[in-house]
mmCIF file of C-alpha atoms in Angstrom:
data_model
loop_
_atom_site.group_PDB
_atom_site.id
_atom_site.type_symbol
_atom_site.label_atom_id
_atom_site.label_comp_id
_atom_site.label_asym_id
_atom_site.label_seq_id
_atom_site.Cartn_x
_atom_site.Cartn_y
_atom_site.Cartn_z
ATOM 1 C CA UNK P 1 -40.812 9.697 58.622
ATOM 2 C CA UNK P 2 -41.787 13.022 57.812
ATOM 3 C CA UNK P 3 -39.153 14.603 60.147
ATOM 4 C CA UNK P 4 -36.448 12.804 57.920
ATOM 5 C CA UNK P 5 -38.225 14.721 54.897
ATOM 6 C CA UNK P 6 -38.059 18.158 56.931
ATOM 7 C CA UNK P 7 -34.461 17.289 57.608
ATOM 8 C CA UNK P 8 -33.523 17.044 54.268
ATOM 9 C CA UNK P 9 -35.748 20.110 53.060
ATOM 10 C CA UNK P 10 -33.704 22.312 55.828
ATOM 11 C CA UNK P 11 -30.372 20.564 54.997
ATOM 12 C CA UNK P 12 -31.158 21.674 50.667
ATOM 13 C CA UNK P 13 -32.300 25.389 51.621
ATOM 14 C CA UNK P 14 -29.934 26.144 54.408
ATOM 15 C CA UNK P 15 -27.122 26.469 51.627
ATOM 16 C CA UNK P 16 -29.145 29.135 49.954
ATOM 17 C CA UNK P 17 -29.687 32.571 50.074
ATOM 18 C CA UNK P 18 -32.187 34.261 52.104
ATOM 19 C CA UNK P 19 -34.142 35.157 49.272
ATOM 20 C CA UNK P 20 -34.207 31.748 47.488
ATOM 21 C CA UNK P 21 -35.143 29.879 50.733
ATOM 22 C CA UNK P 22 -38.631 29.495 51.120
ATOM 23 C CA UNK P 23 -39.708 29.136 47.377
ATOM 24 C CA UNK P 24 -36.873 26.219 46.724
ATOM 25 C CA UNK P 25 -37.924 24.746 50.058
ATOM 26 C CA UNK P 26 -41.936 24.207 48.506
ATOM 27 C CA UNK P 27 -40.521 23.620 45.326
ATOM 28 C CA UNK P 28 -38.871 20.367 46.943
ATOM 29 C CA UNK P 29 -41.178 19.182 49.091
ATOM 30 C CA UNK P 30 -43.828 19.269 46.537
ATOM 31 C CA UNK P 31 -41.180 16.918 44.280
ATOM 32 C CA UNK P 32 -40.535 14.755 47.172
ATOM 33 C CA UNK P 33 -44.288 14.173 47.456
ATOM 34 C CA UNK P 34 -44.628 13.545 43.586
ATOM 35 C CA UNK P 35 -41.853 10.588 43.473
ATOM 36 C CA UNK P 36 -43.442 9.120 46.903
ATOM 37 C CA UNK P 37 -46.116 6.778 46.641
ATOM 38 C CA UNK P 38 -49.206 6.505 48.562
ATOM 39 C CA UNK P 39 -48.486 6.098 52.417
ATOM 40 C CA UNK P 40 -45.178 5.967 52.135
ATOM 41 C CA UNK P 41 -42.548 3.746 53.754
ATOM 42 C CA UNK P 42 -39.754 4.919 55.319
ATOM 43 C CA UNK P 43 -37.433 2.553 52.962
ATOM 44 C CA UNK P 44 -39.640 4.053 50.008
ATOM 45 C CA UNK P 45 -38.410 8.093 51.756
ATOM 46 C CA UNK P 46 -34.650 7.471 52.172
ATOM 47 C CA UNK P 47 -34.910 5.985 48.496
ATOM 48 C CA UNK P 48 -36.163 8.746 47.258
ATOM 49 C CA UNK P 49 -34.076 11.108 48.966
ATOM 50 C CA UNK P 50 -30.523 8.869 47.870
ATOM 51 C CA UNK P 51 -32.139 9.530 44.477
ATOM 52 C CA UNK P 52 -32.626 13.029 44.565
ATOM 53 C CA UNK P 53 -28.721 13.322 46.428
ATOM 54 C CA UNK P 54 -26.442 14.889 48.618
ATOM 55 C CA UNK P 55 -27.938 17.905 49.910
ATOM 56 C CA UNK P 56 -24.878 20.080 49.443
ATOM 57 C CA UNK P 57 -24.706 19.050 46.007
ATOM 58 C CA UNK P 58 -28.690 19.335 45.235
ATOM 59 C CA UNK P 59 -28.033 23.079 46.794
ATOM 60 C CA UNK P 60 -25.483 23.368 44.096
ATOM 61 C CA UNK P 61 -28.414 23.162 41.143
ATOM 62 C CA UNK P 62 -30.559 25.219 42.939
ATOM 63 C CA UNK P 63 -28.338 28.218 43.361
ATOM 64 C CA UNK P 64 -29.335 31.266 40.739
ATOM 65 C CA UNK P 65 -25.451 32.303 41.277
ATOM 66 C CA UNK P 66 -23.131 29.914 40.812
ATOM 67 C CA UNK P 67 -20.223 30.421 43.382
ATOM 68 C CA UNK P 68 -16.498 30.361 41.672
ATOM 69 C CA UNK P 69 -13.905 32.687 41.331
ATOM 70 C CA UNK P 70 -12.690 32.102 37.996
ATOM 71 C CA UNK P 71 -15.877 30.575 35.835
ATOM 72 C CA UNK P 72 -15.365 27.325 34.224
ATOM 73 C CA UNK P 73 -14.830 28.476 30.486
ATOM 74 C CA UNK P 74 -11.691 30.070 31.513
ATOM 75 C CA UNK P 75 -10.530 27.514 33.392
ATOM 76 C CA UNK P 76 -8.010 26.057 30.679
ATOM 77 C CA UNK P 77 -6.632 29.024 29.816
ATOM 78 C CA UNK P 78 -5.523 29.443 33.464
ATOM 79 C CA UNK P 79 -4.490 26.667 34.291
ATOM 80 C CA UNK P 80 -2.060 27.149 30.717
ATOM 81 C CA UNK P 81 -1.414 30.549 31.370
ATOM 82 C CA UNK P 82 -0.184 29.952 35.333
ATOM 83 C CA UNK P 83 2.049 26.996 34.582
ATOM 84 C CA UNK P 84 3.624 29.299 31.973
ATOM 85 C CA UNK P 85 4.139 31.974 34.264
ATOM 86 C CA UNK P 86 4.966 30.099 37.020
ATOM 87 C CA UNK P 87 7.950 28.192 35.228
ATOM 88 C CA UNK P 88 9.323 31.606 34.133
ATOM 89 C CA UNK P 89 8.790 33.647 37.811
ATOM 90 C CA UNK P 90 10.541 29.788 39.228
ATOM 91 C CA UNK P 91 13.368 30.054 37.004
ATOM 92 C CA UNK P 92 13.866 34.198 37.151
ATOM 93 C CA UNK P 93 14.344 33.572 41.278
ATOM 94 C CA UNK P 94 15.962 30.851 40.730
ATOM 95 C CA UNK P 95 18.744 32.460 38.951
ATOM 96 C CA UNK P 96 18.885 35.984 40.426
ATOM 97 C CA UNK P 97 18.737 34.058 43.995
ATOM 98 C CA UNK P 98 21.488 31.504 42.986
ATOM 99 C CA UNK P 99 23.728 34.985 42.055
ATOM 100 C CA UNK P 100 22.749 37.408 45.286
ATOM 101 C CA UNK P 101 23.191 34.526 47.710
ATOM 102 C CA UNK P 102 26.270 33.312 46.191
ATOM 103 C CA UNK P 103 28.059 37.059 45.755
ATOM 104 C CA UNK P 104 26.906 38.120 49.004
ATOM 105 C CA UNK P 105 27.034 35.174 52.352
ATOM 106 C CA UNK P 106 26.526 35.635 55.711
ATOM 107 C CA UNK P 107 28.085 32.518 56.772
ATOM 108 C CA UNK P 108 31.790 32.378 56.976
ATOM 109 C CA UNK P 109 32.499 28.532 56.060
ATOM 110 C CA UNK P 110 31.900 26.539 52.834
ATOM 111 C CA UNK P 111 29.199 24.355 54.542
ATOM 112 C CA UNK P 112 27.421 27.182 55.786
ATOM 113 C CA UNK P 113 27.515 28.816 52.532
ATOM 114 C CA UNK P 114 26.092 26.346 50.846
ATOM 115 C CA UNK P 115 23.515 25.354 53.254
ATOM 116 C CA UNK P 116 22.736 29.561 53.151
ATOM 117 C CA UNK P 117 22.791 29.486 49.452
ATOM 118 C CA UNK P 118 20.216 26.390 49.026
ATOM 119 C CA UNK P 119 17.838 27.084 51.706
ATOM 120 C CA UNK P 120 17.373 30.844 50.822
ATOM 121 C CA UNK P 121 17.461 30.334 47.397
ATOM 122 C CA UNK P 122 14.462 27.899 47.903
ATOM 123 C CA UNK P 123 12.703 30.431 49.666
ATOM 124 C CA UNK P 124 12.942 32.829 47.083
ATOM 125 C CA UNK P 125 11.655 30.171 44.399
ATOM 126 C CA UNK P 126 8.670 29.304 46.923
ATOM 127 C CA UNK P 127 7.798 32.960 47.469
ATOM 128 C CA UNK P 128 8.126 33.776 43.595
ATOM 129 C CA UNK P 129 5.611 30.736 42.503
ATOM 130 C CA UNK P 130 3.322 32.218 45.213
ATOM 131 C CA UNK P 131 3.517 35.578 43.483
ATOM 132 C CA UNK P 132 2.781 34.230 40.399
ATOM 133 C CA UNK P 133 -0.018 32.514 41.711
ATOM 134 C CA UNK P 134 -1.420 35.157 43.176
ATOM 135 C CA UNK P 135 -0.833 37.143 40.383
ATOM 136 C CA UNK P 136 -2.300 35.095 37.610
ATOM 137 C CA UNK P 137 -5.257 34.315 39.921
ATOM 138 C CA UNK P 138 -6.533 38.138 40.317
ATOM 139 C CA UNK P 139 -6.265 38.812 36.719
ATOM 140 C CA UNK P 140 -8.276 35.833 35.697
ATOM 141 C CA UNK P 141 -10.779 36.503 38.615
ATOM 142 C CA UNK P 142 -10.536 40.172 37.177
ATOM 143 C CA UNK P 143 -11.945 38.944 33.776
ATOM 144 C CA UNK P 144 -14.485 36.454 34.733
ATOM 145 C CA UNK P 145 -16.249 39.487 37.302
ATOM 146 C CA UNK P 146 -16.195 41.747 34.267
ATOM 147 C CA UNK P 147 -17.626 38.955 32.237
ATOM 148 C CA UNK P 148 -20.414 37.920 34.597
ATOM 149 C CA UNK P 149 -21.147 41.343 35.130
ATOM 150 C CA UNK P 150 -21.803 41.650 31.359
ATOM 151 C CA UNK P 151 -23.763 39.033 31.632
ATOM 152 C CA UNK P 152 -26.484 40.716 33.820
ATOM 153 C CA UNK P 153 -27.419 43.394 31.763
ATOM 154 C CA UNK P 154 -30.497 43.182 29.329
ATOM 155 C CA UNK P 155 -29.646 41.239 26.220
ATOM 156 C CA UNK P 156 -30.284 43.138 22.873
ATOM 157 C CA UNK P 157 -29.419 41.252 19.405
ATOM 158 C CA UNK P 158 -27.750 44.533 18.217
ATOM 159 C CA UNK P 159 -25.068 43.587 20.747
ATOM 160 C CA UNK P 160 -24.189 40.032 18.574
ATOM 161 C CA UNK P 161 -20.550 40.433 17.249
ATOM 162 C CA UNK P 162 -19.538 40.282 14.071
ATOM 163 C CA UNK P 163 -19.279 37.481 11.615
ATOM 164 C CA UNK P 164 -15.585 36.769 11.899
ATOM 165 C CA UNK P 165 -13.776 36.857 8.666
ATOM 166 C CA UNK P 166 -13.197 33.501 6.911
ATOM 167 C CA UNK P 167 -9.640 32.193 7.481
ATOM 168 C CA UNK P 168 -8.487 35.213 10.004
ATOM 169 C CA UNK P 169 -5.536 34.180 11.937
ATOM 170 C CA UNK P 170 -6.276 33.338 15.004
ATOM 171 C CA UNK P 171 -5.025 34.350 18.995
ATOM 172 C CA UNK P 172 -4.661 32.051 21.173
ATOM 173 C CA UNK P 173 -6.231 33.284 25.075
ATOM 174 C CA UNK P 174 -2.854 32.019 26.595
ATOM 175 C CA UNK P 175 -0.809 34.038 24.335
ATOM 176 C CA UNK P 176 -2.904 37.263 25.410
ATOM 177 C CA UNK P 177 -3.037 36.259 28.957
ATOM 178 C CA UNK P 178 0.412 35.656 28.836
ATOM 179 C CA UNK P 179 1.885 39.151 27.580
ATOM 180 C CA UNK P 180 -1.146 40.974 29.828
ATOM 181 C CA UNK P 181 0.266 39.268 33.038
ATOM 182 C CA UNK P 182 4.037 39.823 31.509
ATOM 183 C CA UNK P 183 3.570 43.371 30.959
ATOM 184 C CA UNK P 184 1.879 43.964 33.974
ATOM 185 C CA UNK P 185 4.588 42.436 36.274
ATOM 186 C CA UNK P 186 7.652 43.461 34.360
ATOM 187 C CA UNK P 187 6.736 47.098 33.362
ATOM 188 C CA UNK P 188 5.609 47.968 36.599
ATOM 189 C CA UNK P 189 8.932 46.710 38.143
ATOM 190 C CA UNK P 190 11.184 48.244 35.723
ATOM 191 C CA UNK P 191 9.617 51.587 36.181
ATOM 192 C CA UNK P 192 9.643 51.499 39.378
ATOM 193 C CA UNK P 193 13.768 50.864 39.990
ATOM 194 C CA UNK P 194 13.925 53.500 37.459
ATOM 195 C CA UNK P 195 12.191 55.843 39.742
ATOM 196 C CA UNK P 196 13.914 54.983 42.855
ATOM 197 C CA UNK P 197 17.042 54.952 40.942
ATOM 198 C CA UNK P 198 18.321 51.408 42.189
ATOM 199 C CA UNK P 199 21.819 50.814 41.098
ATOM 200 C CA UNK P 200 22.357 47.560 39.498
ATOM 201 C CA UNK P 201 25.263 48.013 37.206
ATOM 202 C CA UNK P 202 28.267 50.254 38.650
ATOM 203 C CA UNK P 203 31.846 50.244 39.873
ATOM 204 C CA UNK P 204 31.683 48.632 43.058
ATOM 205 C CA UNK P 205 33.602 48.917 46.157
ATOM 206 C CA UNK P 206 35.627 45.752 47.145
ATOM 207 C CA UNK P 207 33.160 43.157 45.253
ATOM 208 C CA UNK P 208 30.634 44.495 48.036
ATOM 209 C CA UNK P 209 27.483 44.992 45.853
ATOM 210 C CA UNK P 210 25.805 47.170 48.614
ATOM 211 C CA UNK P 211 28.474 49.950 48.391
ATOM 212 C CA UNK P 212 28.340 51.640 44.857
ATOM 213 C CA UNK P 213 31.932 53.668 44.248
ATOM 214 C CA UNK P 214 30.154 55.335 40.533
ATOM 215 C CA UNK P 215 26.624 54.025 38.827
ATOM 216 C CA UNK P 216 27.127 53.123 35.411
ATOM 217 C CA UNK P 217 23.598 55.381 33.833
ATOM 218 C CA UNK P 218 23.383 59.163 34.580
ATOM 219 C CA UNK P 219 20.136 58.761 36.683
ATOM 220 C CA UNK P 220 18.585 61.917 35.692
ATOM 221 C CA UNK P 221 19.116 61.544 32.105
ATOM 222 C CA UNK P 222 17.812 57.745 32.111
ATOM 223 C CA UNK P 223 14.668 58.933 34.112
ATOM 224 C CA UNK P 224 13.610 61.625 31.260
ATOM 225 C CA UNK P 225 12.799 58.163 29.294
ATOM 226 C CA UNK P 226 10.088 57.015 32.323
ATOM 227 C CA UNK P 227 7.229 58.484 30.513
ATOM 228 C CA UNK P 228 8.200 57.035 26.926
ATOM 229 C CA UNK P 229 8.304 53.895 28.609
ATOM 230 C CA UNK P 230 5.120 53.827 30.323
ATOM 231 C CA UNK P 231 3.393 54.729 27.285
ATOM 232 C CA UNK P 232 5.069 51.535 25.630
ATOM 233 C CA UNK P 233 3.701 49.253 28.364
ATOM 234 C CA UNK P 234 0.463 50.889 28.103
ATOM 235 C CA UNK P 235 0.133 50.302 24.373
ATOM 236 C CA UNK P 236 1.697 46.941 24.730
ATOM 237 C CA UNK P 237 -1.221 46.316 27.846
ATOM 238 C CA UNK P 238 -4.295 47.684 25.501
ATOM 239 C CA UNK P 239 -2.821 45.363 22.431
ATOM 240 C CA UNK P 240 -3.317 42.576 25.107
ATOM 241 C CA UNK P 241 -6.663 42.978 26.194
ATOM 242 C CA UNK P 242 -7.637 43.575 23.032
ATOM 243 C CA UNK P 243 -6.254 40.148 21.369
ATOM 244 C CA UNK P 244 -7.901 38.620 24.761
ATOM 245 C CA UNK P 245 -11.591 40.248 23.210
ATOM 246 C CA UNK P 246 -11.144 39.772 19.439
ATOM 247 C CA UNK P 247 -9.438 36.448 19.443
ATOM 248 C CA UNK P 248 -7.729 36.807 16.154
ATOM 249 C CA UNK P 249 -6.060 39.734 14.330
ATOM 250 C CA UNK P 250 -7.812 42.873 13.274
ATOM 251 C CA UNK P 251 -6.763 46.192 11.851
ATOM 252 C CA UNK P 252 -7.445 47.200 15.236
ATOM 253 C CA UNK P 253 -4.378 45.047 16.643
ATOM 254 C CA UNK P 254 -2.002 45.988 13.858
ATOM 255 C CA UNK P 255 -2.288 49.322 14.184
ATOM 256 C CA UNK P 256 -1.827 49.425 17.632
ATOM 257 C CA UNK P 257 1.175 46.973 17.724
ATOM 258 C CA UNK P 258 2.462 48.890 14.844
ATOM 259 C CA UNK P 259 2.601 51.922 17.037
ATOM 260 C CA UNK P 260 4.041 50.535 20.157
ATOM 261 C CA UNK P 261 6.796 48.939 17.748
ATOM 262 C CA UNK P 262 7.939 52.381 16.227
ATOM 263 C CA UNK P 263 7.688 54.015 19.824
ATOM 264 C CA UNK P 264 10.113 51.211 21.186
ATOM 265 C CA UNK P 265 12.250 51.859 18.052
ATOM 266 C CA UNK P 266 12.311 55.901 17.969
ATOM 267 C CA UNK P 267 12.945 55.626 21.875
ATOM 268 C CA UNK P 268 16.002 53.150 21.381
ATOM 269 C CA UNK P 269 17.617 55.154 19.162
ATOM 270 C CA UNK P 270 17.429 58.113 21.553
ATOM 271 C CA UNK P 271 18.602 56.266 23.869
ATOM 272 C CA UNK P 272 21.719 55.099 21.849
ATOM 273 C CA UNK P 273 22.118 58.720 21.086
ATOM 274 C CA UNK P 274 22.095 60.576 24.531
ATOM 275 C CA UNK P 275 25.371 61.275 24.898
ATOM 276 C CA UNK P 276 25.169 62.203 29.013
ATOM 277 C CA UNK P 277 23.231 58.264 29.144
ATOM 278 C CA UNK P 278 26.339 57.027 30.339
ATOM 279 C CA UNK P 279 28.204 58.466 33.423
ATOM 280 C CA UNK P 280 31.798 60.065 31.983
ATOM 281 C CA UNK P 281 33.346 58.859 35.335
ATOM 282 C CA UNK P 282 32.324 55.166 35.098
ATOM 283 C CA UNK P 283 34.524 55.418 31.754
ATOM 284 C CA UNK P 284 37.525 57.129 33.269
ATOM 285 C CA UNK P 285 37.719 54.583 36.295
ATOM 286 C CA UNK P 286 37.456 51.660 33.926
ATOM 287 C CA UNK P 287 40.550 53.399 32.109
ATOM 288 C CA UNK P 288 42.536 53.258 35.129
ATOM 289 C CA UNK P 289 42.392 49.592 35.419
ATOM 290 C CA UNK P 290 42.980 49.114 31.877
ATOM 291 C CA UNK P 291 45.385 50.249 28.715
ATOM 292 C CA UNK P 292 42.114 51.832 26.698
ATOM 293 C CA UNK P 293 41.281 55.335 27.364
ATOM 294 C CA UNK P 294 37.971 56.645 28.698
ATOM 295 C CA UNK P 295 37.225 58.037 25.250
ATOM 296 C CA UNK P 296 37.928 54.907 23.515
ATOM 297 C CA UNK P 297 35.770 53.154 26.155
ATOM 298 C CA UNK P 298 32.730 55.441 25.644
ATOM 299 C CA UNK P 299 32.819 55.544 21.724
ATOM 300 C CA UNK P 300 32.999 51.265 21.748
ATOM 301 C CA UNK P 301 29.937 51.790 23.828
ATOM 302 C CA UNK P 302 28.077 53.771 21.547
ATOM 303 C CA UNK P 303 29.107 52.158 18.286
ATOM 304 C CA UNK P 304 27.796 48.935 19.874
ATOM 305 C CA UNK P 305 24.232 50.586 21.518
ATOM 306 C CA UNK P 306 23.710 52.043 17.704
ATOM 307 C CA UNK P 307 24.330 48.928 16.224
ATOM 308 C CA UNK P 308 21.918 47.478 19.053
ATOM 309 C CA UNK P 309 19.176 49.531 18.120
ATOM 310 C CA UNK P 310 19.890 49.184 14.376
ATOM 311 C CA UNK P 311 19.239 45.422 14.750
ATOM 312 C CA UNK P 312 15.908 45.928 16.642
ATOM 313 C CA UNK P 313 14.836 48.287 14.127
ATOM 314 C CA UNK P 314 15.269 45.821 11.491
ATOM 315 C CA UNK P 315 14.051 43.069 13.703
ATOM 316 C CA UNK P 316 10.855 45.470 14.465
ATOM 317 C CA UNK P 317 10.008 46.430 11.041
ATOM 318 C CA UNK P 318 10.427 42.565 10.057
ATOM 319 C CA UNK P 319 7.833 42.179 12.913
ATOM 320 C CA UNK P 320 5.559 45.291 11.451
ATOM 321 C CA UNK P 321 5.441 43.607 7.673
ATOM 322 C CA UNK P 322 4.449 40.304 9.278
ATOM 323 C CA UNK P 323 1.682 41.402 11.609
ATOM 324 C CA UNK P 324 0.116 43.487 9.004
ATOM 325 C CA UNK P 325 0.673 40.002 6.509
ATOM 326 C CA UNK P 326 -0.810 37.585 8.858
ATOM 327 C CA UNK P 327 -3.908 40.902 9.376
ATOM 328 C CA UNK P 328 -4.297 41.122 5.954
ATOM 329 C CA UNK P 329 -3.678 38.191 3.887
ATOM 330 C CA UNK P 330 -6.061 34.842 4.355
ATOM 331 C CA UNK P 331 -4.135 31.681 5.621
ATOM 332 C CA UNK P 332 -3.392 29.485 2.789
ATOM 333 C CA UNK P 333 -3.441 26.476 4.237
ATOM 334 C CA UNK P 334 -7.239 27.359 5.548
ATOM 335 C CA UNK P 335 -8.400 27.673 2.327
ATOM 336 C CA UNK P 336 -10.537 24.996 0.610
#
């Protein structure tokens, strides 16, 4: 009888750390013996051990450290934030995959092509929700380390935060999470085909997409904006994190999104003004497929880039006076 309490002692402790072992093992036995009566049975042991439970779930209670890798508070927000990003990386493949397999088969019959065309497109769709996955998954792991690792230092009350300000308006984690992951994935990639100078618009040769006749950007003009950019993502990244901390808007916030907004502005309206953006013989080639002249081509273009950034100026300052509202000004509808 005793060898089925042993059993179930070992079974508890061998789940544990090293450390933990020996004191959780007497700590068990000694509650074993308490809820036994006097010469026990062995119908009066197994009852007490169905009582006490599983012994891979008892381990669970006994463990100092519990074992996850995203913690339990912030498992809503992920599960919110992935199915978010996962519907946007599903439909993002499934349209640029629908347009590259489409424009560009290797089969030579209709059949083929649209066997080609569905099964790789899939593939792309399956590989882009496992990104996003993956994705999503570190950065909420990321936070819940940092967080746990906060958690281990000595307490002091002069850390308690701040009373939060009566009817602030609030931010929800999934927005935050959201633009972090967003700006992340997207400014990374966008930098980086500016870098390696990847042609995506162009005059092509034949329809053949792989075989660019002239690239539609100067490339050493358009990388001279790289840096200007990655200090937009940066601020955009930092205004992030920090509605992911504060959880509502703060001077803080504004100011920084106020910045990043004028940067993206001032930077547009460079760009609509660079007059060696656009390469001169992209314009005269167009021309010779068409009755408008290269000059007429390339001052339509800028007239309608200048108008471009014109709107997003307006757009962004509209954006500005709201943020700095919303900062400011108590919600109405809060108040009692």
């Amino acid at each position: 009888m005793k060898d089925m309490i042993k059993r179930y002692v070992y079974d508890v402790t061998r789940r544990l750390p090293e450390n933990q072992r020996e004191e959780v093992g007497k700590e068990l036995l000694a509650n074993i013996n308490d809820m036994l009566p006097e010469n026990p049975s062995e119908e009066d042991i197994k009852k007490v051990l169905v009582e006490l439970g599983e012994p891979r779930i008892l381990a669970t209670s006994y463990r100092q450290k519990p074992r996850y890798l995203i913690s339990p508070e912030w498992m809503d927000d992920y599960f919110q934030t992935l199915k978010i990003v996962m519907i946007v990386f599903g439909v993002i493949a499934l349209i640029s995959g629908l347009i590259e397999n489409i424009l560009n088969p290797e089969a030579v019959n209709v059949i083929g092509i649209i066997f080609e065309v569905f099964f790789k497109t899939i593939s792309e769709i399956v590989q882009s929700l496992f990104s996003a996955f993956a994705i999503v998954t570190l950065i909420f792991a990321g936070i819940s380390a940092h967080q746990s690792k906060n958690e281990k230092c000595e307490w002091d009350p002069k850390n308690l935060p701040e009373l939060p300000k009566e009817n602030v308006k609030k931010i929800s984690k999934v927005e935050s999470i959201v633009g972090l992951t967003f700006s992340i994935i997207f400014g990374t990639l966008f930098i980086y085909f500016m870098w390696r100078n990847q042609v995506y618009i162009g005059w092509f040769e034949n329809g053949d997409f792989e075989h660019v006749v002239i690239p539609f950007f100067n490339a050493d003009v358009l990388k001279t904006f790289i840096p200007f950019y990655i200090i937009s993502v940066v601020l955009t990244i930092v205004e992030s994190g920090l509605k992911l901390k504060s959880g509502h808007w703060n001077v803080s916030i504004a100011t920084i999104h106020t910045v990043e907004q004028i940067l993206s502005i001032i930077v547009l309206f460079f760009f609509a003004t660079t007059t060696n953006l656009v390469n001169p013989t992209f314009w005269a080639e167009a021309a010779a497929y068409t009755e408008i002249t290269a000059e007429q081509f390339s001052e339509g273009f800028s007239k309608g880039i200048y108008g471009f950034a014109w709107f997003v100026a307006v757009m962004g300052s509209i954006d500005i006076l709201s943020t700095w509202f919303k900062t400011l000004k108590p919600n109405r509808k809060e108040i009692k």
